[in-house]
Amino acid sequence: MKTCAPGSVIGMLGGGQLGRMLALAAAQLGYHTHVYCPDEKNPAEQVTDRLSRNSYTDEAALVEFGKSVDVVTYEFENIPVETVELLQKHVPVFPSAKVLKVSQDRLREKDFLNGIGIETAPYAPVATVDEAAIALRDIGYPAVLKTRRFGYDGKGQAIVRQPTDLLDAWASLKSSEIIIEGFIPFDMEISVLAARGQDGEIRCFDPAENIHKNHILDLSIAPARIAPELRAEAIEIARRIVAELDYVGVLAVEFFVSGAAPVFRVNEIAPRVHNSGHWSIEACPTSQFEQHIRAICGLPLGDTTLYGRTEMKNLIGDDILDMESYLKDPAANFHHYGKKQAHPGRKMGHVTWVYPDAASWDD
Amino acid sequence: MKTCAPGSVIGMLGGGQLGRMLALAAAQLGYHTHVYCPDEKNPAEQVTDRLSRNSYTDEAALVEFGKSVDVVTYEFENIPVETVELLQKHVPVFPSAKVLKVSQDRLREKDFLNGIGIETAPYAPVATVDEAAIALRDIGYPAVLKTRRFGYDGKGQAIVRQPTDLLDAWASLKSSEIIIEGFIPFDMEISVLAARGQDGEIRCFDPAENIHKNHILDLSIAPARIAPELRAEAIEIARRIVAELDYVGVLAVEFFVSGAAPVFRVNEIAPRVHNSGHWSIEACPTSQFEQHIRAICGLPLGDTTLYGRTEMKNLIGDDILDMESYLKDPAANFHHYGKKQAHPGRKMGHVTWVYPDAASWDD
């Protein structure tokens, strides 16, 4: 176990809003952050102590960065595995390259989950359109073609509703590393943020219910509006995942919940803090961001009890123009990520409401 | 009224822990901060977008700074008034130089307060030890000699218990700008953090009760353990002060509370966020830091309702070595200011506990 006391320097790969909120949480605990990010004007650099603006493949810059920090983490999962493997030779990195390999690849991820008895959609890896046609006979229609790597917010996906959709869908993905997944009709999507410390302690946040708009998260509400015993079941699955991965840090597990006697199927896991846990900043004693910092630094994990039901709304693109109404709402906790341009689909901020008097939505 | 929308740049004079927490609050709302501070390795620079490390008397650097930001504020009151006056020619500065002049000088401050009918200790300005001896005949013993300017945490003060103490007390202050204050026996010290917006709206936080150790704040508990109508009276005084000053931002008012039918006397005012309001980060929807940012940027003021009774403990000097116990306490919100050296008397961090189920200490 490698403990980094407050005052140490946390290296962070990536500079988006997740990195920004991690840096703010780290600062409260007295950590310095050093962001490594190739992007100009990234949201995290505005609040960090140091910045290295270099490519993830610049080995000399990575080694120098690794030597300048006490521990490294990352705020998105599309960091090259080789980057993390190189850094691990110089400094502890959490989550590990092993975990990153699994979560970067939809095929490995599903193999891992099914290997430990956790249900997912049916799936098959395919390398050619002919293989896809054969696999679809088993999986059936509708199905979803997904690139194995680098997909997010609905990107890298194409639905195949009938055999004649296949050629166009295949061509749209521009990749030969494809996985076909059976289409799961679901009643609800939920997510669980699970944290595991270096000492193996696990603490989970209450499951959140997630509502999407245009394939992007629009609302998260916690606790998810399912029976308490089902919430406990989802948490138990998330605990198994982080334990089996020997994970350190916060990890998000997305589930589809289907049927009257609900079945949970894991849609995907993300080895990082997650948009569907932003409400934890105000709704819990310890936020997902502070919890991640605590975990990677070897501190005791914090309390994740929900103060009351909570709702988080993403501000996407021009939604940010409504900021004045949120700033006027005394119950709204307004967050702005410091981005200048509000492109369509761009996550510009979020708002959280907490209702401490209501423990759940049933009250 | 000059509104600076989120995304604007806030210039901040000073780089201590108050500046650090202001910068963190500003970041949540999407503001960039540009710290102007002569000190090496100041706590605020670790979390700000830009830093100018220059003297407060470097006019060229100040003008350049003023042109690079949209609004200026400060995190401590010992900024030279001339610095603020120069900046005001280029950019809005809140609180104004006029306010700073009053609060920097114990004599002007007491004249102002008494001028609007607010009670303070009896006082007299003196320039020589002979004048002091004469003034002491009226004020009586014990009394306190204080430098008119640049005192904090008990520095620049000397108690005179009897006439024979005067010569030593006078010599210890090494100044000829002295105010003699009558010594007020008090049962409690409380403070009120009051915020006033550019539009004149005023919102106050609940009065906090402050307990000192070695002349430095040790504990603040809110609400102060006095009757609700007395808390309302203290808030009313604070409201009058910010209204009369035409103040913009957060201002702290410290009171002595004396007697069985309690009398409030204002000890001092500080034109800034204040150590005795740190609990507002977790105990209120809007913290004193966010409230100050909202006020100076022309945003609507936020909700200051207390979630429940709260307690804040300062971690002074070696107190910070106990950090592990606070990190293990699930109810403790631990804050570390990122300072490397724990000198005796140095404020290294603080811890806040909130008890949402108890609205006041009487429950």
XYZ file of C-alpha atoms in Angstrom:
726
model
C 0.000 0.000 0.000
C 1.332 3.356 -1.077
C -0.104 6.236 0.933
C 0.198 9.747 -0.431
C -0.554 12.212 2.347
C -2.244 15.548 1.659
C 0.440 17.857 0.287
C 1.538 15.232 -2.265
C 1.201 15.755 -5.996
C -1.440 13.859 -7.943
C -0.729 13.414 -11.633
C -3.831 13.293 -13.787
C -4.087 12.145 -17.379
C -6.819 14.096 -19.137
C -8.188 17.568 -18.589
C -11.966 17.486 -19.056
C -14.663 18.403 -16.556
C -14.160 15.144 -14.662
C -10.517 16.074 -14.206
C -11.561 19.561 -13.186
C -13.872 18.272 -10.464
C -11.254 15.734 -9.335
C -8.723 18.561 -9.042
C -11.159 20.659 -6.982
C -11.784 17.716 -4.639
C -8.040 17.050 -4.393
C -7.422 20.706 -3.537
C -9.843 20.621 -0.615
C -7.779 17.771 0.831
C -4.541 19.698 0.281
C -3.230 17.855 -2.775
C -1.503 19.542 -5.672
C -2.547 18.369 -9.105
C -0.424 18.133 -12.215
C -2.559 17.650 -15.319
C -1.128 15.916 -18.370
C -3.318 16.625 -21.370
C -2.653 17.292 -25.044
C -5.667 19.595 -25.431
C -5.456 23.361 -25.590
C -7.633 25.198 -23.073
C -8.867 22.175 -21.191
C -11.257 22.735 -18.262
C -8.973 21.136 -15.669
C -5.927 23.318 -16.278
C -7.797 26.341 -14.894
C -7.767 24.832 -11.409
C -4.555 22.833 -11.265
C -1.122 23.625 -9.994
C 0.821 22.346 -12.997
C 0.110 21.422 -16.588
C 2.019 19.334 -19.126
C 0.527 19.852 -22.560
C 1.939 16.851 -24.362
C 0.811 13.858 -26.361
C 0.000 10.570 -24.632
C 2.655 8.951 -26.820
C 5.503 11.339 -25.951
C 7.618 8.965 -23.873
C 10.152 11.519 -22.666
C 7.416 13.890 -21.507
C 5.576 11.025 -19.799
C 8.676 9.929 -17.891
C 9.338 13.490 -16.772
C 5.691 13.820 -15.703
C 5.820 10.493 -13.849
C 8.872 11.588 -11.894
C 7.255 14.897 -10.901
C 4.217 13.361 -9.176
C 3.513 10.960 -6.312
C 0.621 9.028 -7.830
C -1.126 9.043 -11.216
C -4.762 8.626 -12.148
C -6.847 9.362 -15.210
C -10.174 10.961 -15.892
C -11.156 9.146 -19.047
C -10.680 5.615 -20.272
C -9.407 6.241 -23.772
C -5.850 6.832 -22.598
C -3.538 4.423 -24.481
C -2.743 1.395 -22.303
C 0.924 1.826 -23.268
C 0.880 5.283 -21.668
C -0.226 3.828 -18.354
C 2.185 0.880 -18.651
C 5.091 3.265 -19.175
C 4.086 5.459 -16.231
C 3.659 2.414 -13.945
C 7.400 1.824 -14.205
C 8.012 5.161 -12.489
C 5.056 5.875 -10.221
C 1.953 4.093 -8.877
C -0.983 4.434 -11.273
C -4.576 3.792 -10.190
C -6.641 2.270 -11.739
C -4.021 -0.085 -13.182
C -3.236 -0.743 -16.848
C -4.768 -4.211 -16.420
C -8.137 -2.670 -15.591
C -7.855 -0.163 -18.401
C -7.284 -2.961 -20.919
C -10.504 -4.629 -19.853
C -12.675 -1.553 -19.869
C -11.323 -0.102 -23.110
C -12.470 -3.093 -25.079
C -16.157 -4.012 -25.148
C -15.242 -7.617 -25.930
C -12.783 -8.080 -23.061
C -15.205 -6.273 -20.767
C -18.103 -8.577 -21.602
C -15.866 -11.644 -21.415
C -14.718 -10.531 -17.960
C -18.250 -9.858 -16.699
C -19.688 -13.125 -18.020
C -16.615 -14.924 -16.687
C -17.539 -13.886 -13.138
C -21.194 -14.731 -13.670
C -22.550 -11.232 -14.276
C -25.192 -11.018 -16.945
C -24.803 -8.773 -20.012
C -26.512 -8.557 -23.369
C -25.685 -11.513 -25.672
C -22.709 -10.574 -27.819
C -20.242 -11.801 -30.411
C -17.018 -10.375 -31.805
C -16.890 -10.083 -35.568
C -14.189 -8.954 -37.987
C -16.046 -8.976 -41.313
C -19.531 -8.260 -42.506
C -19.926 -11.981 -43.338
C -19.081 -12.938 -39.761
C -21.575 -10.333 -38.627
C -24.335 -11.852 -40.754
C -23.640 -15.287 -39.237
C -23.538 -13.939 -35.662
C -26.843 -12.116 -36.165
C -28.566 -15.447 -36.803
C -27.893 -16.367 -33.145
C -28.298 -12.944 -31.589
C -31.400 -11.974 -33.542
C -32.895 -8.588 -34.365
C -32.747 -5.817 -33.428
C -29.051 -5.831 -32.545
C -26.385 -3.186 -32.107
C -23.041 -3.077 -33.869
C -20.426 -1.361 -31.743
C -16.777 -0.635 -32.250
C -14.810 -2.555 -29.616
C -12.935 0.582 -28.599
C -13.273 4.359 -28.223
C -17.056 4.663 -28.157
C -18.898 7.079 -25.891
C -22.205 8.975 -25.767
C -23.670 6.770 -28.532
C -20.705 7.267 -30.863
C -19.317 4.165 -32.583
C -22.699 2.414 -32.585
C -25.231 1.444 -35.238
C -28.553 -0.351 -34.839
C -29.423 -3.256 -37.139
C -33.183 -3.746 -37.112
C -33.327 -6.190 -40.005
C -30.841 -8.060 -42.221
C -30.938 -5.370 -44.905
C -29.601 -2.753 -42.420
C -26.347 -4.619 -41.960
C -24.246 -3.292 -44.842
C -24.937 0.367 -44.094
C -24.483 -0.125 -40.364
C -21.184 -1.920 -40.896
C -19.886 0.769 -43.238
C -20.853 3.574 -40.833
C -18.527 2.256 -38.105
C -15.367 2.352 -40.245
C -13.702 -0.358 -38.177
C -13.066 -4.076 -38.344
C -12.963 -4.515 -34.575
C -16.667 -4.880 -33.989
C -18.858 -6.481 -31.405
C -22.491 -7.311 -32.046
C -24.752 -7.013 -29.052
C -28.312 -8.193 -28.694
C -30.683 -5.268 -28.172
C -31.976 -5.352 -24.602
C -35.394 -3.832 -24.087
C -35.165 -2.190 -20.685
C -37.399 -0.301 -18.330
C -34.692 1.711 -16.678
C -30.994 2.419 -16.865
C -29.254 2.720 -13.540
C -25.650 3.122 -12.489
C -23.662 2.389 -9.380
C -20.493 4.255 -8.467
C -18.268 1.889 -6.514
C -15.042 2.859 -4.781
C -12.356 0.454 -3.666
C -9.403 1.520 -1.558
C -5.835 0.248 -1.745
C -6.618 -1.866 1.321
C -9.567 -3.564 -0.392
C -12.295 -1.632 1.433
C -15.308 -1.068 -0.825
C -17.936 1.656 -0.533
C -20.692 2.263 -3.045
C -22.953 5.205 -3.657
C -26.698 4.671 -3.958
C -27.758 3.546 -7.436
C -28.792 6.402 -9.686
C -31.465 6.269 -12.346
C -30.294 7.710 -15.639
C -32.397 9.300 -18.331
C -30.819 10.055 -21.686
C -31.660 12.509 -24.432
C -30.034 12.153 -27.860
C -27.781 9.389 -26.467
C -26.366 11.772 -23.842
C -27.153 11.639 -20.150
C -29.804 14.238 -19.370
C -30.922 13.471 -15.807
C -29.657 11.318 -12.952
C -31.849 10.820 -9.942
C -30.858 9.064 -6.775
C -31.822 6.796 -5.293
C -33.068 5.036 -8.442
C -36.819 4.477 -8.306
C -36.633 0.724 -7.766
C -37.258 -1.324 -4.636
C -34.567 -1.098 -1.925
C -33.717 -4.800 -2.288
C -33.083 -4.262 -6.001
C -30.830 -1.314 -5.201
C -28.937 -3.605 -2.844
C -28.634 -6.206 -5.597
C -27.131 -3.661 -8.002
C -24.662 -2.546 -5.355
C -23.680 -6.156 -4.716
C -22.881 -6.639 -8.411
C -20.783 -3.464 -8.449
C -18.905 -4.658 -5.353
C -18.082 -7.946 -7.065
C -16.777 -6.155 -10.136
C -14.346 -3.884 -8.276
C -13.238 -6.775 -6.037
C -12.595 -9.127 -8.967
C -10.680 -6.417 -10.839
C -8.549 -5.681 -7.756
C -9.623 -2.156 -8.574
C -8.407 1.011 -6.841
C -10.440 4.187 -7.287
C -14.017 4.922 -8.310
C -15.624 2.830 -11.048
C -19.015 3.271 -12.669
C -21.243 0.318 -13.549
C -24.167 0.952 -15.916
C -27.067 -1.510 -15.798
C -30.145 -2.141 -17.851
C -33.077 -3.097 -15.658
C -35.685 -5.157 -17.496
C -38.929 -6.905 -16.687
C -41.533 -7.093 -13.953
C -39.287 -9.297 -11.831
C -36.360 -7.125 -12.804
C -33.229 -8.601 -14.361
C -30.010 -6.587 -14.203
C -27.681 -6.686 -17.136
C -24.465 -4.698 -17.075
C -24.273 -2.416 -20.086
C -20.751 -1.154 -19.474
C -18.234 -0.219 -16.855
C -16.131 2.945 -16.793
C -12.875 2.965 -14.810
C -13.373 6.486 -13.506
C -15.715 8.942 -11.885
C -18.873 9.294 -13.919
C -21.414 11.854 -15.035
C -24.190 9.898 -13.321
C -22.554 10.498 -9.910
C -22.188 14.281 -9.970
C -25.007 14.680 -7.432
C -22.684 13.169 -4.826
C -20.898 16.548 -4.552
C -23.818 17.996 -2.620
C -25.923 14.968 -1.729
C -23.320 12.954 0.217
C -20.704 13.687 2.873
C -18.041 12.426 0.462
C -18.400 13.051 -3.275
C -17.352 10.552 -5.933
C -14.464 12.904 -6.703
C -13.165 13.055 -3.131
C -13.699 9.299 -2.820
C -11.575 8.644 -5.897
C -8.802 10.853 -4.528
C -9.019 9.102 -1.150
C -8.810 5.673 -2.809
C -5.826 6.366 -5.068
C -3.957 8.129 -2.256
C -4.464 5.320 0.243
C -6.641 7.378 2.604
C -9.634 5.849 4.399
C -12.724 5.935 2.185
C -15.380 8.481 3.155
C -19.059 8.256 3.987
C -21.365 7.853 0.953
C -24.712 8.068 2.735
C -27.246 10.060 0.741
C -28.564 13.098 2.635
C -31.866 12.717 0.785
C -33.207 12.219 -2.702
C -31.338 14.158 -5.324
C -31.535 15.067 -8.980
C -28.780 16.130 -11.357
C -29.445 17.755 -14.716
C -26.759 18.016 -17.364
C -26.453 21.327 -19.163
C -25.665 20.348 -22.741
C -24.743 22.884 -25.423
C -27.121 25.837 -25.327
C -28.724 24.620 -22.064
C -26.011 26.699 -20.417
C -27.781 29.843 -21.645
C -30.423 29.168 -18.974
C -27.839 29.589 -16.239
C -29.509 32.637 -14.772
C -32.633 30.688 -13.855
C -30.514 28.094 -12.050
C -28.502 30.777 -10.282
C -31.775 32.300 -9.082
C -33.143 28.998 -7.788
C -32.140 28.831 -4.122
C -32.286 25.026 -4.151
C -30.077 24.626 -7.232
C -26.352 23.915 -7.019
C -25.013 25.265 -10.281
C -21.770 23.966 -11.814
C -20.120 25.484 -14.878
C -17.107 23.755 -16.395
C -15.397 26.912 -17.644
C -15.730 26.004 -21.332
C -16.073 28.950 -23.697
C -17.863 27.397 -26.688
C -21.253 25.745 -26.266
C -21.206 23.288 -29.205
C -24.300 21.086 -29.600
C -23.829 17.974 -27.450
C -21.015 19.516 -25.414
C -21.294 19.102 -21.643
C -21.095 22.671 -20.326
C -22.180 22.228 -16.718
C -24.733 20.606 -14.474
C -27.192 21.468 -11.725
C -27.959 19.425 -8.614
C -30.947 19.616 -6.303
C -30.957 17.833 -2.946
C -34.107 17.242 -0.888
C -32.803 16.255 2.548
C -36.276 15.726 3.985
C -37.128 12.943 1.584
C -35.027 9.801 1.924
C -36.412 8.283 -1.259
C -38.818 9.106 -4.068
C -41.535 7.027 -2.437
C -41.783 9.318 0.581
C -24.549 47.252 -11.981
C -21.737 45.342 -13.640
C -22.539 41.668 -14.158
C -19.712 39.254 -14.855
C -21.183 36.014 -16.185
C -19.564 32.654 -15.438
C -16.596 32.322 -17.792
C -15.318 35.784 -16.827
C -12.009 36.303 -15.063
C -11.955 37.300 -11.398
C -8.825 39.089 -10.260
C -7.913 38.436 -6.637
C -5.467 40.349 -4.508
C -3.871 38.000 -2.007
C -3.152 34.290 -2.120
C -3.847 32.793 1.309
C -6.306 30.077 2.244
C -9.243 32.480 1.949
C -8.188 33.201 -1.625
C -7.779 29.500 -2.225
C -11.321 28.738 -1.071
C -12.681 31.717 -3.037
C -10.943 30.371 -6.147
C -12.437 26.903 -5.595
C -15.924 28.407 -5.230
C -15.376 30.567 -8.317
C -14.294 27.513 -10.297
C -17.494 25.634 -9.500
C -19.422 28.528 -11.043
C -17.173 28.527 -14.115
C -15.046 31.576 -13.337
C -11.355 31.799 -14.029
C -9.251 33.341 -11.297
C -6.135 35.426 -11.657
C -4.302 35.782 -8.351
C -2.105 38.807 -7.700
C 0.163 38.112 -4.747
C 3.742 38.937 -3.897
C 4.274 35.755 -1.862
C 6.171 32.723 -3.089
C 4.245 29.453 -2.889
C 0.951 30.886 -1.773
C -1.963 28.468 -1.205
C -4.243 30.077 -3.800
C -1.901 29.798 -6.746
C -2.234 25.993 -6.682
C -5.859 26.231 -7.792
C -5.987 29.322 -9.981
C -5.748 29.821 -13.677
C -3.225 32.669 -13.652
C -0.795 34.195 -11.180
C 0.962 37.565 -11.066
C 3.684 37.471 -8.447
C 4.258 41.178 -7.965
C 4.295 43.769 -5.250
C 1.125 45.669 -4.320
C 2.983 48.860 -5.128
C 4.132 47.878 -8.630
C 1.900 50.218 -10.622
C 2.733 48.858 -14.065
C 2.056 45.288 -12.963
C -1.209 46.349 -11.303
C -2.440 48.104 -14.437
C -1.615 45.067 -16.552
C -3.392 42.843 -14.030
C -6.418 45.143 -13.958
C -6.720 45.005 -17.736
C -6.531 41.202 -17.785
C -9.529 40.623 -15.515
C -13.254 41.475 -15.450
C -13.647 42.253 -11.751
C -11.255 42.462 -8.802
C -11.672 41.443 -5.191
C -9.322 40.798 -2.289
C -8.977 38.154 0.354
C -7.368 40.182 3.115
C -7.792 43.731 4.297
C -4.187 44.814 4.564
C -3.928 45.571 0.856
C -2.769 49.196 0.457
C -5.744 51.453 -0.279
C -3.699 53.031 -3.085
C -3.529 49.627 -4.789
C -7.306 49.375 -4.862
C -7.700 53.025 -5.905
C -5.361 52.484 -8.849
C -7.157 49.311 -9.934
C -10.569 50.989 -9.664
C -9.568 53.260 -12.556
C -9.361 50.210 -14.817
C -11.787 47.611 -13.518
C -14.601 47.313 -10.939
C -13.237 46.431 -7.505
C -15.446 45.002 -4.745
C -15.400 45.825 -1.871
C -14.505 49.424 -2.747
C -11.476 51.427 -1.597
C -13.826 53.516 0.523
C -14.773 50.458 2.578
C -11.197 49.308 2.808
C -10.172 52.683 4.271
C -12.723 52.308 7.029
C -11.926 48.740 7.948
C -8.150 49.107 7.802
C -8.140 51.686 10.533
C -9.533 50.825 13.957
C -10.241 54.496 14.595
C -12.195 55.155 11.394
C -13.992 51.848 11.903
C -15.124 52.739 15.413
C -16.039 56.277 14.346
C -18.143 54.830 11.527
C -19.892 52.304 13.777
C -20.650 54.779 16.545
C -21.739 57.280 13.897
C -24.536 54.930 12.799
C -25.500 54.146 16.381
C -23.795 50.793 16.767
C -22.177 50.217 20.118
C -18.461 49.412 20.462
C -15.982 49.463 23.322
C -15.136 53.004 24.515
C -12.063 54.197 22.634
C -9.733 57.117 22.058
C -7.027 57.784 19.512
C -3.655 58.723 20.972
C -0.349 59.687 19.398
C 1.915 59.886 22.426
C 2.299 58.080 25.706
C 1.201 61.303 27.505
C -2.022 61.397 25.500
C -2.501 57.742 26.355
C -2.161 58.424 30.069
C -4.817 61.147 29.837
C -7.199 58.985 27.790
C -6.859 56.125 30.266
C -8.318 58.359 32.992
C -11.628 58.305 31.086
C -11.535 54.783 29.734
C -10.300 53.159 32.916
C -8.481 49.905 33.554
C -7.970 47.352 32.173
C -7.695 48.761 28.672
C -6.127 47.602 25.435
C -3.646 49.564 23.350
C -3.941 48.650 19.686
C -2.168 49.829 16.593
C -4.705 51.533 14.361
C -3.637 49.442 11.377
C -2.347 45.995 10.378
C -3.335 44.036 13.463
C -4.694 40.481 13.311
C -4.866 37.368 15.506
C -3.913 39.385 18.601
C -0.879 40.985 16.975
C -0.406 44.748 17.484
C -2.157 44.697 20.859
C -1.061 45.153 24.466
C -3.143 45.072 27.628
C -2.758 47.799 30.252
C -4.055 46.505 33.566
C -2.747 49.369 35.692
C -1.027 52.726 35.101
C 2.450 51.222 35.568
C 1.900 48.907 32.556
C 1.581 51.796 30.154
C 5.205 52.497 29.259
C 6.038 48.873 28.404
C 2.770 48.385 26.541
C 3.372 51.540 24.508
C 6.923 50.541 23.633
C 5.875 47.033 22.574
C 3.627 48.356 19.805
C 6.362 50.340 18.027
C 3.839 52.749 16.505
C 2.490 56.233 17.148
C -0.884 55.517 15.535
C -2.563 53.968 18.535
C -6.114 53.554 19.728
C -6.950 52.811 23.336
C -9.984 50.654 23.855
C -11.823 49.910 27.048
C -11.607 46.253 27.972
C -15.040 44.687 27.538
C -15.760 41.700 29.753
C -17.841 39.403 27.566
C -19.607 36.106 27.862
C -19.336 35.137 24.259
C -17.826 36.255 20.986
C -20.005 35.795 17.957
C -19.719 36.766 14.333
C -22.124 37.355 11.496
C -21.170 36.953 7.856
C -23.264 39.361 5.815
C -23.400 39.482 2.028
C -24.673 42.386 -0.017
C -25.154 42.194 -3.764
C -24.569 44.925 -6.329
C -28.337 45.451 -6.383
C -28.453 46.040 -2.623
C -29.903 42.664 -1.690
C -28.582 41.487 1.695
C -28.352 37.922 2.979
C -26.722 36.918 6.240
C -25.515 33.609 7.547
C -26.549 32.454 11.007
C -24.402 33.964 13.775
C -21.502 31.760 14.785
C -20.059 31.462 18.263
C -16.288 31.753 18.274
C -13.867 30.264 20.762
C -10.254 31.349 20.674
C -7.044 29.724 21.853
C -3.847 31.793 22.088
C -5.647 34.708 20.389
C -6.398 32.562 17.333
C -9.808 31.215 16.421
C -10.041 27.604 17.539
C -13.718 26.672 17.164
C -16.757 28.210 15.491
C -20.142 26.743 16.177
C -23.350 27.726 14.472
C -25.901 28.753 15.312
C -24.374 30.622 18.269
C -25.786 29.364 21.575
C -27.875 32.455 22.279
C -31.614 32.969 22.027
C -33.076 33.185 18.508
C -34.188 36.789 19.059
C -30.615 37.709 19.981
C -29.343 36.016 16.837
C -31.851 38.105 14.892
C -30.576 41.246 16.619
C -26.974 40.492 15.643
C -28.038 39.865 12.051
C -29.924 43.160 12.024
C -26.774 45.030 13.108
C -24.726 43.301 10.397
C -27.372 44.237 7.796
C -27.174 47.888 8.828
C -23.389 47.877 8.534
C -23.264 46.523 4.979
C -26.152 48.767 3.927
C -24.538 51.932 5.378
C -21.199 51.062 3.759
C -22.873 50.490 0.378
C -20.908 47.291 0.601
C -20.617 44.644 -2.138
C -19.380 41.191 -1.170
C -19.181 39.267 2.088
C -18.254 41.123 5.268
C -17.628 39.694 8.732
C -18.839 41.439 11.881
C -17.380 40.294 15.200
C -19.394 41.020 18.352
C -18.800 40.787 22.053
C -21.915 39.620 23.870
C -22.002 40.736 27.505
C -24.412 40.518 30.417
C -27.517 38.672 31.496
C -29.706 40.886 29.294
C -27.063 40.672 26.593
C -25.533 43.779 25.065
C -23.867 43.499 21.673
C -20.745 45.512 21.033
C -19.015 45.272 17.664
C -15.375 44.326 18.135
C -14.348 44.663 14.515
C -15.432 44.227 10.942
C -13.474 42.501 8.195
C -14.244 43.342 4.564
C -13.887 39.771 3.350
C -14.822 36.165 3.889
C -13.826 35.052 7.364
C -12.435 32.081 9.237
C -15.548 31.987 11.428
C -17.711 31.195 8.373
C -15.857 28.189 6.952
C -18.620 25.819 8.130
C -20.857 27.369 5.457
C -19.075 25.255 2.805
C -20.886 22.137 4.001
C -23.592 23.490 6.313
C -25.428 25.777 3.850
C -26.611 25.535 0.248
C -24.385 28.522 -0.584
C -21.030 28.948 1.164
C -19.604 32.306 2.200
C -17.079 31.864 -0.624
C -19.674 31.252 -3.333
C -21.784 34.083 -1.886
C -18.873 36.518 -2.157
C -18.260 35.488 -5.769
C -21.973 35.860 -6.547
C -22.050 39.328 -4.972
C -18.989 40.756 -6.715
C -20.053 39.282 -10.060
C -23.581 40.682 -9.893
C -25.279 37.262 -9.684
C -28.330 36.669 -7.472
C -27.277 35.866 -3.914
C -27.700 32.241 -2.846
C -29.545 30.529 -0.008
C -27.791 30.728 3.377
C -30.144 28.519 5.390
C -28.265 26.302 7.806
C -28.881 22.571 7.192
C -28.399 21.966 10.911
C -26.065 22.814 13.724
C -22.433 22.789 12.722
C -18.978 23.031 14.215
C -15.688 24.075 12.615
C -12.306 23.420 14.168
C -9.188 25.187 12.955
C -6.081 23.079 12.493
C -3.269 25.327 13.677
C 0.385 24.404 13.341
C 0.967 20.815 14.427
C -2.790 20.155 14.717
C -2.475 19.143 11.079
C -0.537 16.058 12.167
C -3.829 14.640 13.443
C -5.238 14.644 9.938
C -5.593 10.879 9.805
C -8.108 10.856 12.627
C -10.209 13.446 10.812
C -9.945 11.567 7.532
C -11.194 8.445 9.325
C -14.155 10.232 10.904
C -17.059 9.719 8.490
C -18.789 12.870 9.761
C -15.739 15.116 9.359
C -15.207 17.328 6.328
C -11.451 17.780 6.210
C -9.828 20.786 4.526
C -6.091 21.159 4.016
C -4.727 24.425 2.636
C -1.775 22.899 0.798
C 0.855 24.614 2.974
C 4.080 22.686 3.426
C 5.425 24.081 6.700
C 3.368 23.838 9.896
C 4.780 26.793 11.873
C 3.257 27.369 15.321
C 0.170 29.557 14.899
C -0.086 28.920 11.162
C -3.538 28.024 9.874
C -3.002 24.717 8.061
C -6.558 23.521 7.532
C -9.917 23.062 9.195
C -12.540 20.411 9.828
C -16.310 20.863 9.723
C -19.026 18.674 11.171
C -22.682 19.160 10.260
C -25.571 17.627 12.198
C -28.572 18.043 9.895
C -31.027 16.500 12.340
C -30.491 19.178 14.960
C -31.594 22.649 13.978
C -29.943 24.253 16.982
C -27.857 23.326 20.006
C -30.935 23.367 22.225
C -32.549 20.432 20.430
